Amino acid sequence: MERDKQIALLNRVLHGTVNSVVQYIPTSTPYVPPGYEDKLEELVRLRDEEAVTAQRLADAINELDGVPKVGVFPYWDIDLNYLDLRFMARFGAKHLAGVIEELETHLNVARHDPKLHQLLKDALDEKRTHMATLNEIGGEENAEAQAEA
């Protein structure tokens, strides 16, 4: 894969990492229901893990003599402040599902470049783990059952 395409691909994945809902939740001052204080701490841990991944992606872009670039937060025009932590976790999981789907496509494109492929695979694995955590915090099964009732 040519250098410019690698940079564009890495920037796309960087965008999905820097502009994730996980990055936003801790600063959105969510309502934390009683007994969920440790869940907020867990989300802060996920945010920090994503920040490390974002730095790895930016470093890879820099190594290719590229410039790390990201777009705006996709929900810049929606007020997501002060909402229930469980809602925010479900919202984050739904957003992450789209990011994961896109990253799976990128992973296939990068299959012939072992270093790039591994970096994207690590990011994908992290996002899948984070989505499972978000679903657990959001009580996705309970939310779906309540919606059907």
JSON list of C-alpha atoms in Angstrom, two decimals:
[
{"chain": "A", "resi": 1, "resn": "MET", "atom": "CA", "xyz": [0.00, 0.00, 0.00]},
{"chain": "A", "resi": 2, "resn": "GLU", "atom": "CA", "xyz": [1.40, 3.39, -0.92]},
{"chain": "A", "resi": 3, "resn": "ARG", "atom": "CA", "xyz": [2.40, 5.86, 1.76]},
{"chain": "A", "resi": 4, "resn": "ASP", "atom": "CA", "xyz": [-0.39, 8.40, 1.11]},
{"chain": "A", "resi": 5, "resn": "LYS", "atom": "CA", "xyz": [-3.03, 5.68, 1.37]},
{"chain": "A", "resi": 6, "resn": "GLN", "atom": "CA", "xyz": [-1.48, 4.41, 4.59]},
{"chain": "A", "resi": 7, "resn": "ILE", "atom": "CA", "xyz": [-1.57, 7.92, 6.06]},
{"chain": "A", "resi": 8, "resn": "ALA", "atom": "CA", "xyz": [-5.19, 8.43, 4.98]},
{"chain": "A", "resi": 9, "resn": "LEU", "atom": "CA", "xyz": [-6.16, 5.08, 6.46]},
{"chain": "A", "resi": 10, "resn": "LEU", "atom": "CA", "xyz": [-4.38, 5.77, 9.74]},
{"chain": "A", "resi": 11, "resn": "ASN", "atom": "CA", "xyz": [-5.99, 9.21, 9.94]},
{"chain": "A", "resi": 12, "resn": "ARG", "atom": "CA", "xyz": [-9.43, 7.66, 9.44]},
{"chain": "A", "resi": 13, "resn": "VAL", "atom": "CA", "xyz": [-8.82, 5.24, 12.31]},
{"chain": "A", "resi": 14, "resn": "LEU", "atom": "CA", "xyz": [-7.34, 8.06, 14.39]},
{"chain": "A", "resi": 15, "resn": "HIS", "atom": "CA", "xyz": [-10.53, 10.07, 13.81]},
{"chain": "A", "resi": 16, "resn": "GLY", "atom": "CA", "xyz": [-12.65, 7.16, 15.07]},
{"chain": "A", "resi": 17, "resn": "THR", "atom": "CA", "xyz": [-10.47, 6.90, 18.16]},
{"chain": "A", "resi": 18, "resn": "VAL", "atom": "CA", "xyz": [-10.03, 10.55, 19.11]},
{"chain": "A", "resi": 19, "resn": "ASN", "atom": "CA", "xyz": [-13.67, 11.39, 18.39]},
{"chain": "A", "resi": 20, "resn": "SER", "atom": "CA", "xyz": [-15.23, 8.46, 20.18]},
{"chain": "A", "resi": 21, "resn": "VAL", "atom": "CA", "xyz": [-18.06, 8.77, 22.65]},
{"chain": "A", "resi": 22, "resn": "VAL", "atom": "CA", "xyz": [-15.79, 7.01, 25.15]},
{"chain": "A", "resi": 23, "resn": "GLN", "atom": "CA", "xyz": [-13.51, 10.05, 25.00]},
{"chain": "A", "resi": 24, "resn": "TYR", "atom": "CA", "xyz": [-16.47, 12.32, 25.68]},
{"chain": "A", "resi": 25, "resn": "ILE", "atom": "CA", "xyz": [-18.38, 10.51, 28.43]},
{"chain": "A", "resi": 26, "resn": "PRO", "atom": "CA", "xyz": [-16.13, 11.42, 31.39]},
{"chain": "A", "resi": 27, "resn": "THR", "atom": "CA", "xyz": [-16.20, 15.13, 30.48]},
{"chain": "A", "resi": 28, "resn": "SER", "atom": "CA", "xyz": [-19.96, 15.19, 29.84]},
{"chain": "A", "resi": 29, "resn": "THR", "atom": "CA", "xyz": [-20.70, 15.16, 33.58]},
{"chain": "A", "resi": 30, "resn": "PRO", "atom": "CA", "xyz": [-23.08, 12.20, 33.32]},
{"chain": "A", "resi": 31, "resn": "TYR", "atom": "CA", "xyz": [-25.63, 11.38, 35.98]},
{"chain": "A", "resi": 32, "resn": "VAL", "atom": "CA", "xyz": [-24.12, 8.42, 37.82]},
{"chain": "A", "resi": 33, "resn": "PRO", "atom": "CA", "xyz": [-26.80, 6.25, 39.41]},
{"chain": "A", "resi": 34, "resn": "PRO", "atom": "CA", "xyz": [-26.09, 4.92, 42.89]},
{"chain": "A", "resi": 35, "resn": "GLY", "atom": "CA", "xyz": [-23.83, 1.89, 42.63]},
{"chain": "A", "resi": 36, "resn": "TYR", "atom": "CA", "xyz": [-22.38, 2.96, 39.27]},
{"chain": "A", "resi": 37, "resn": "GLU", "atom": "CA", "xyz": [-19.48, 5.02, 40.56]},
{"chain": "A", "resi": 38, "resn": "ASP", "atom": "CA", "xyz": [-17.03, 2.24, 39.71]},
{"chain": "A", "resi": 39, "resn": "LYS", "atom": "CA", "xyz": [-18.50, 2.09, 36.20]},
{"chain": "A", "resi": 40, "resn": "LEU", "atom": "CA", "xyz": [-17.59, 5.73, 35.63]},
{"chain": "A", "resi": 41, "resn": "GLU", "atom": "CA", "xyz": [-14.06, 4.93, 36.79]},
{"chain": "A", "resi": 42, "resn": "GLU", "atom": "CA", "xyz": [-14.02, 2.06, 34.32]},
{"chain": "A", "resi": 43, "resn": "LEU", "atom": "CA", "xyz": [-15.03, 4.43, 31.51]},
{"chain": "A", "resi": 44, "resn": "VAL", "atom": "CA", "xyz": [-12.19, 6.75, 32.48]},
{"chain": "A", "resi": 45, "resn": "ARG", "atom": "CA", "xyz": [-9.85, 3.75, 32.14]},
{"chain": "A", "resi": 46, "resn": "LEU", "atom": "CA", "xyz": [-11.26, 3.03, 28.67]},
{"chain": "A", "resi": 47, "resn": "ARG", "atom": "CA", "xyz": [-10.77, 6.68, 27.71]},
{"chain": "A", "resi": 48, "resn": "ASP", "atom": "CA", "xyz": [-7.14, 6.49, 28.81]},
{"chain": "A", "resi": 49, "resn": "GLU", "atom": "CA", "xyz": [-6.60, 3.28, 26.82]},
{"chain": "A", "resi": 50, "resn": "GLU", "atom": "CA", "xyz": [-8.02, 4.97, 23.73]},
{"chain": "A", "resi": 51, "resn": "ALA", "atom": "CA", "xyz": [-5.70, 7.92, 24.26]},
{"chain": "A", "resi": 52, "resn": "VAL", "atom": "CA", "xyz": [-2.73, 5.54, 24.17]},
{"chain": "A", "resi": 53, "resn": "THR", "atom": "CA", "xyz": [-4.05, 3.97, 20.97]},
{"chain": "A", "resi": 54, "resn": "ALA", "atom": "CA", "xyz": [-4.55, 7.42, 19.44]},
{"chain": "A", "resi": 55, "resn": "GLN", "atom": "CA", "xyz": [-0.93, 8.25, 20.23]},
{"chain": "A", "resi": 56, "resn": "ARG", "atom": "CA", "xyz": [0.25, 5.02, 18.59]},
{"chain": "A", "resi": 57, "resn": "LEU", "atom": "CA", "xyz": [-1.75, 5.88, 15.47]},
{"chain": "A", "resi": 58, "resn": "ALA", "atom": "CA", "xyz": [-0.39, 9.44, 15.44]},
{"chain": "A", "resi": 59, "resn": "ASP", "atom": "CA", "xyz": [3.15, 8.09, 15.88]},
{"chain": "A", "resi": 60, "resn": "ALA", "atom": "CA", "xyz": [2.66, 5.75, 12.91]},
{"chain": "A", "resi": 61, "resn": "ILE", "atom": "CA", "xyz": [1.43, 8.68, 10.80]},
{"chain": "A", "resi": 62, "resn": "ASN", "atom": "CA", "xyz": [4.44, 10.75, 11.86]},
{"chain": "A", "resi": 63, "resn": "GLU", "atom": "CA", "xyz": [6.79, 7.87, 10.96]},
{"chain": "A", "resi": 64, "resn": "LEU", "atom": "CA", "xyz": [5.35, 8.01, 7.44]},
{"chain": "A", "resi": 65, "resn": "ASP", "atom": "CA", "xyz": [6.07, 11.77, 7.34]},
{"chain": "A", "resi": 66, "resn": "GLY", "atom": "CA", "xyz": [2.35, 12.44, 7.48]},
{"chain": "A", "resi": 67, "resn": "VAL", "atom": "CA", "xyz": [0.32, 14.83, 9.58]},
{"chain": "A", "resi": 68, "resn": "PRO", "atom": "CA", "xyz": [-2.20, 13.43, 12.05]},
{"chain": "A", "resi": 69, "resn": "LYS", "atom": "CA", "xyz": [-5.62, 14.85, 11.14]},
{"chain": "A", "resi": 70, "resn": "VAL", "atom": "CA", "xyz": [-9.04, 14.28, 12.60]},
{"chain": "A", "resi": 71, "resn": "GLY", "atom": "CA", "xyz": [-12.43, 15.76, 11.88]},
{"chain": "A", "resi": 72, "resn": "VAL", "atom": "CA", "xyz": [-14.91, 17.15, 14.37]},
{"chain": "A", "resi": 73, "resn": "PHE", "atom": "CA", "xyz": [-16.69, 15.12, 17.00]},
{"chain": "A", "resi": 74, "resn": "PRO", "atom": "CA", "xyz": [-19.61, 13.55, 15.10]},
{"chain": "A", "resi": 75, "resn": "TYR", "atom": "CA", "xyz": [-22.13, 14.63, 17.74]},
{"chain": "A", "resi": 76, "resn": "TRP", "atom": "CA", "xyz": [-20.91, 18.21, 18.12]},
{"chain": "A", "resi": 77, "resn": "ASP", "atom": "CA", "xyz": [-24.45, 19.50, 17.56]},
{"chain": "A", "resi": 78, "resn": "ILE", "atom": "CA", "xyz": [-26.19, 17.27, 20.14]},
{"chain": "A", "resi": 79, "resn": "ASP", "atom": "CA", "xyz": [-26.29, 18.07, 23.84]},
{"chain": "A", "resi": 80, "resn": "LEU", "atom": "CA", "xyz": [-24.92, 14.94, 25.50]},
{"chain": "A", "resi": 81, "resn": "ASN", "atom": "CA", "xyz": [-24.18, 16.53, 28.85]},
{"chain": "A", "resi": 82, "resn": "TYR", "atom": "CA", "xyz": [-25.68, 15.46, 32.18]},
{"chain": "A", "resi": 83, "resn": "LEU", "atom": "CA", "xyz": [-27.33, 12.34, 30.76]},
{"chain": "A", "resi": 84, "resn": "ASP", "atom": "CA", "xyz": [-27.58, 9.02, 32.57]},
{"chain": "A", "resi": 85, "resn": "LEU", "atom": "CA", "xyz": [-24.32, 7.07, 32.47]},
{"chain": "A", "resi": 86, "resn": "ARG", "atom": "CA", "xyz": [-26.19, 3.95, 31.32]},
{"chain": "A", "resi": 87, "resn": "PHE", "atom": "CA", "xyz": [-27.71, 5.84, 28.39]},
{"chain": "A", "resi": 88, "resn": "MET", "atom": "CA", "xyz": [-24.32, 7.28, 27.47]},
{"chain": "A", "resi": 89, "resn": "ALA", "atom": "CA", "xyz": [-22.77, 3.81, 27.59]},
{"chain": "A", "resi": 90, "resn": "ARG", "atom": "CA", "xyz": [-25.46, 2.46, 25.24]},
{"chain": "A", "resi": 91, "resn": "PHE", "atom": "CA", "xyz": [-25.05, 5.48, 22.97]},
{"chain": "A", "resi": 92, "resn": "GLY", "atom": "CA", "xyz": [-21.28, 4.95, 22.96]},
{"chain": "A", "resi": 93, "resn": "ALA", "atom": "CA", "xyz": [-21.67, 1.25, 22.15]},
{"chain": "A", "resi": 94, "resn": "LYS", "atom": "CA", "xyz": [-23.91, 2.03, 19.16]},
{"chain": "A", "resi": 95, "resn": "HIS", "atom": "CA", "xyz": [-21.42, 4.59, 17.90]},
{"chain": "A", "resi": 96, "resn": "LEU", "atom": "CA", "xyz": [-18.56, 2.16, 18.42]},
{"chain": "A", "resi": 97, "resn": "ALA", "atom": "CA", "xyz": [-20.36, -0.52, 16.40]},
{"chain": "A", "resi": 98, "resn": "GLY", "atom": "CA", "xyz": [-20.09, 1.72, 13.33]},
{"chain": "A", "resi": 99, "resn": "VAL", "atom": "CA", "xyz": [-16.44, 2.50, 14.04]},
{"chain": "A", "resi": 100, "resn": "ILE", "atom": "CA", "xyz": [-15.73, -1.22, 14.38]},
{"chain": "A", "resi": 101, "resn": "GLU", "atom": "CA", "xyz": [-17.47, -1.99, 11.09]},
{"chain": "A", "resi": 102, "resn": "GLU", "atom": "CA", "xyz": [-15.38, 0.61, 9.29]},
{"chain": "A", "resi": 103, "resn": "LEU", "atom": "CA", "xyz": [-12.18, -0.57, 10.96]},
{"chain": "A", "resi": 104, "resn": "GLU", "atom": "CA", "xyz": [-12.86, -4.17, 9.89]},
{"chain": "A", "resi": 105, "resn": "THR", "atom": "CA", "xyz": [-12.87, -2.95, 6.29]},
{"chain": "A", "resi": 106, "resn": "HIS", "atom": "CA", "xyz": [-9.62, -1.06, 6.85]},
{"chain": "A", "resi": 107, "resn": "LEU", "atom": "CA", "xyz": [-8.05, -4.14, 8.40]},
{"chain": "A", "resi": 108, "resn": "ASN", "atom": "CA", "xyz": [-8.75, -6.10, 5.22]},
{"chain": "A", "resi": 109, "resn": "VAL", "atom": "CA", "xyz": [-7.22, -3.35, 3.06]},
{"chain": "A", "resi": 110, "resn": "ALA", "atom": "CA", "xyz": [-4.03, -3.40, 5.18]},
{"chain": "A", "resi": 111, "resn": "ARG", "atom": "CA", "xyz": [-3.60, -7.18, 5.17]},
{"chain": "A", "resi": 112, "resn": "HIS", "atom": "CA", "xyz": [-0.44, -7.00, 3.00]},
{"chain": "A", "resi": 113, "resn": "ASP", "atom": "CA", "xyz": [1.38, -4.63, 5.36]},
{"chain": "A", "resi": 114, "resn": "PRO", "atom": "CA", "xyz": [2.20, -6.57, 8.56]},
{"chain": "A", "resi": 115, "resn": "LYS", "atom": "CA", "xyz": [3.05, -3.55, 10.73]},
{"chain": "A", "resi": 116, "resn": "LEU", "atom": "CA", "xyz": [0.00, -1.53, 9.68]},
{"chain": "A", "resi": 117, "resn": "HIS", "atom": "CA", "xyz": [-2.22, -4.61, 9.87]},
{"chain": "A", "resi": 118, "resn": "GLN", "atom": "CA", "xyz": [-1.09, -5.34, 13.44]},
{"chain": "A", "resi": 119, "resn": "LEU", "atom": "CA", "xyz": [-1.64, -1.74, 14.56]},
{"chain": "A", "resi": 120, "resn": "LEU", "atom": "CA", "xyz": [-5.16, -1.77, 13.13]},
{"chain": "A", "resi": 121, "resn": "LYS", "atom": "CA", "xyz": [-5.88, -5.23, 14.54]},
{"chain": "A", "resi": 122, "resn": "ASP", "atom": "CA", "xyz": [-4.84, -4.05, 18.01]},
{"chain": "A", "resi": 123, "resn": "ALA", "atom": "CA", "xyz": [-7.10, -1.00, 17.68]},
{"chain": "A", "resi": 124, "resn": "LEU", "atom": "CA", "xyz": [-9.97, -3.21, 16.51]},
{"chain": "A", "resi": 125, "resn": "ASP", "atom": "CA", "xyz": [-9.51, -5.66, 19.38]},
{"chain": "A", "resi": 126, "resn": "GLU", "atom": "CA", "xyz": [-9.52, -2.76, 21.85]},
{"chain": "A", "resi": 127, "resn": "LYS", "atom": "CA", "xyz": [-12.69, -1.30, 20.35]},
{"chain": "A", "resi": 128, "resn": "ARG", "atom": "CA", "xyz": [-14.46, -4.66, 20.50]},
{"chain": "A", "resi": 129, "resn": "THR", "atom": "CA", "xyz": [-13.52, -5.03, 24.16]},
{"chain": "A", "resi": 130, "resn": "HIS", "atom": "CA", "xyz": [-14.65, -1.48, 24.88]},
{"chain": "A", "resi": 131, "resn": "MET", "atom": "CA", "xyz": [-17.97, -2.07, 23.14]},
{"chain": "A", "resi": 132, "resn": "ALA", "atom": "CA", "xyz": [-18.60, -5.13, 25.32]},
{"chain": "A", "resi": 133, "resn": "THR", "atom": "CA", "xyz": [-17.83, -3.05, 28.42]},
{"chain": "A", "resi": 134, "resn": "LEU", "atom": "CA", "xyz": [-20.12, -0.25, 27.25]},
{"chain": "A", "resi": 135, "resn": "ASN", "atom": "CA", "xyz": [-22.93, -2.73, 26.63]},
{"chain": "A", "resi": 136, "resn": "GLU", "atom": "CA", "xyz": [-22.42, -4.20, 30.09]},
{"chain": "A", "resi": 137, "resn": "ILE", "atom": "CA", "xyz": [-22.49, -0.77, 31.74]},
{"chain": "A", "resi": 138, "resn": "GLY", "atom": "CA", "xyz": [-25.49, 0.30, 29.68]},
{"chain": "A", "resi": 139, "resn": "GLY", "atom": "CA", "xyz": [-27.38, -2.87, 30.41]},
{"chain": "A", "resi": 140, "resn": "GLU", "atom": "CA", "xyz": [-28.05, -3.37, 26.70]},
{"chain": "A", "resi": 141, "resn": "GLU", "atom": "CA", "xyz": [-30.03, -6.57, 27.27]},
{"chain": "A", "resi": 142, "resn": "ASN", "atom": "CA", "xyz": [-32.29, -4.83, 29.80]},
{"chain": "A", "resi": 143, "resn": "ALA", "atom": "CA", "xyz": [-32.76, -1.78, 27.56]},
{"chain": "A", "resi": 144, "resn": "GLU", "atom": "CA", "xyz": [-33.86, -3.95, 24.63]},
{"chain": "A", "resi": 145, "resn": "ALA", "atom": "CA", "xyz": [-36.27, -5.92, 26.82]},
{"chain": "A", "resi": 146, "resn": "GLN", "atom": "CA", "xyz": [-37.78, -2.71, 28.21]},
{"chain": "A", "resi": 147, "resn": "ALA", "atom": "CA", "xyz": [-38.20, -1.26, 24.71]},
{"chain": "A", "resi": 148, "resn": "GLU", "atom": "CA", "xyz": [-40.10, -4.37, 23.58]},
{"chain": "A", "resi": 149, "resn": "ALA", "atom": "CA", "xyz": [-42.42, -4.32, 26.62]}
]
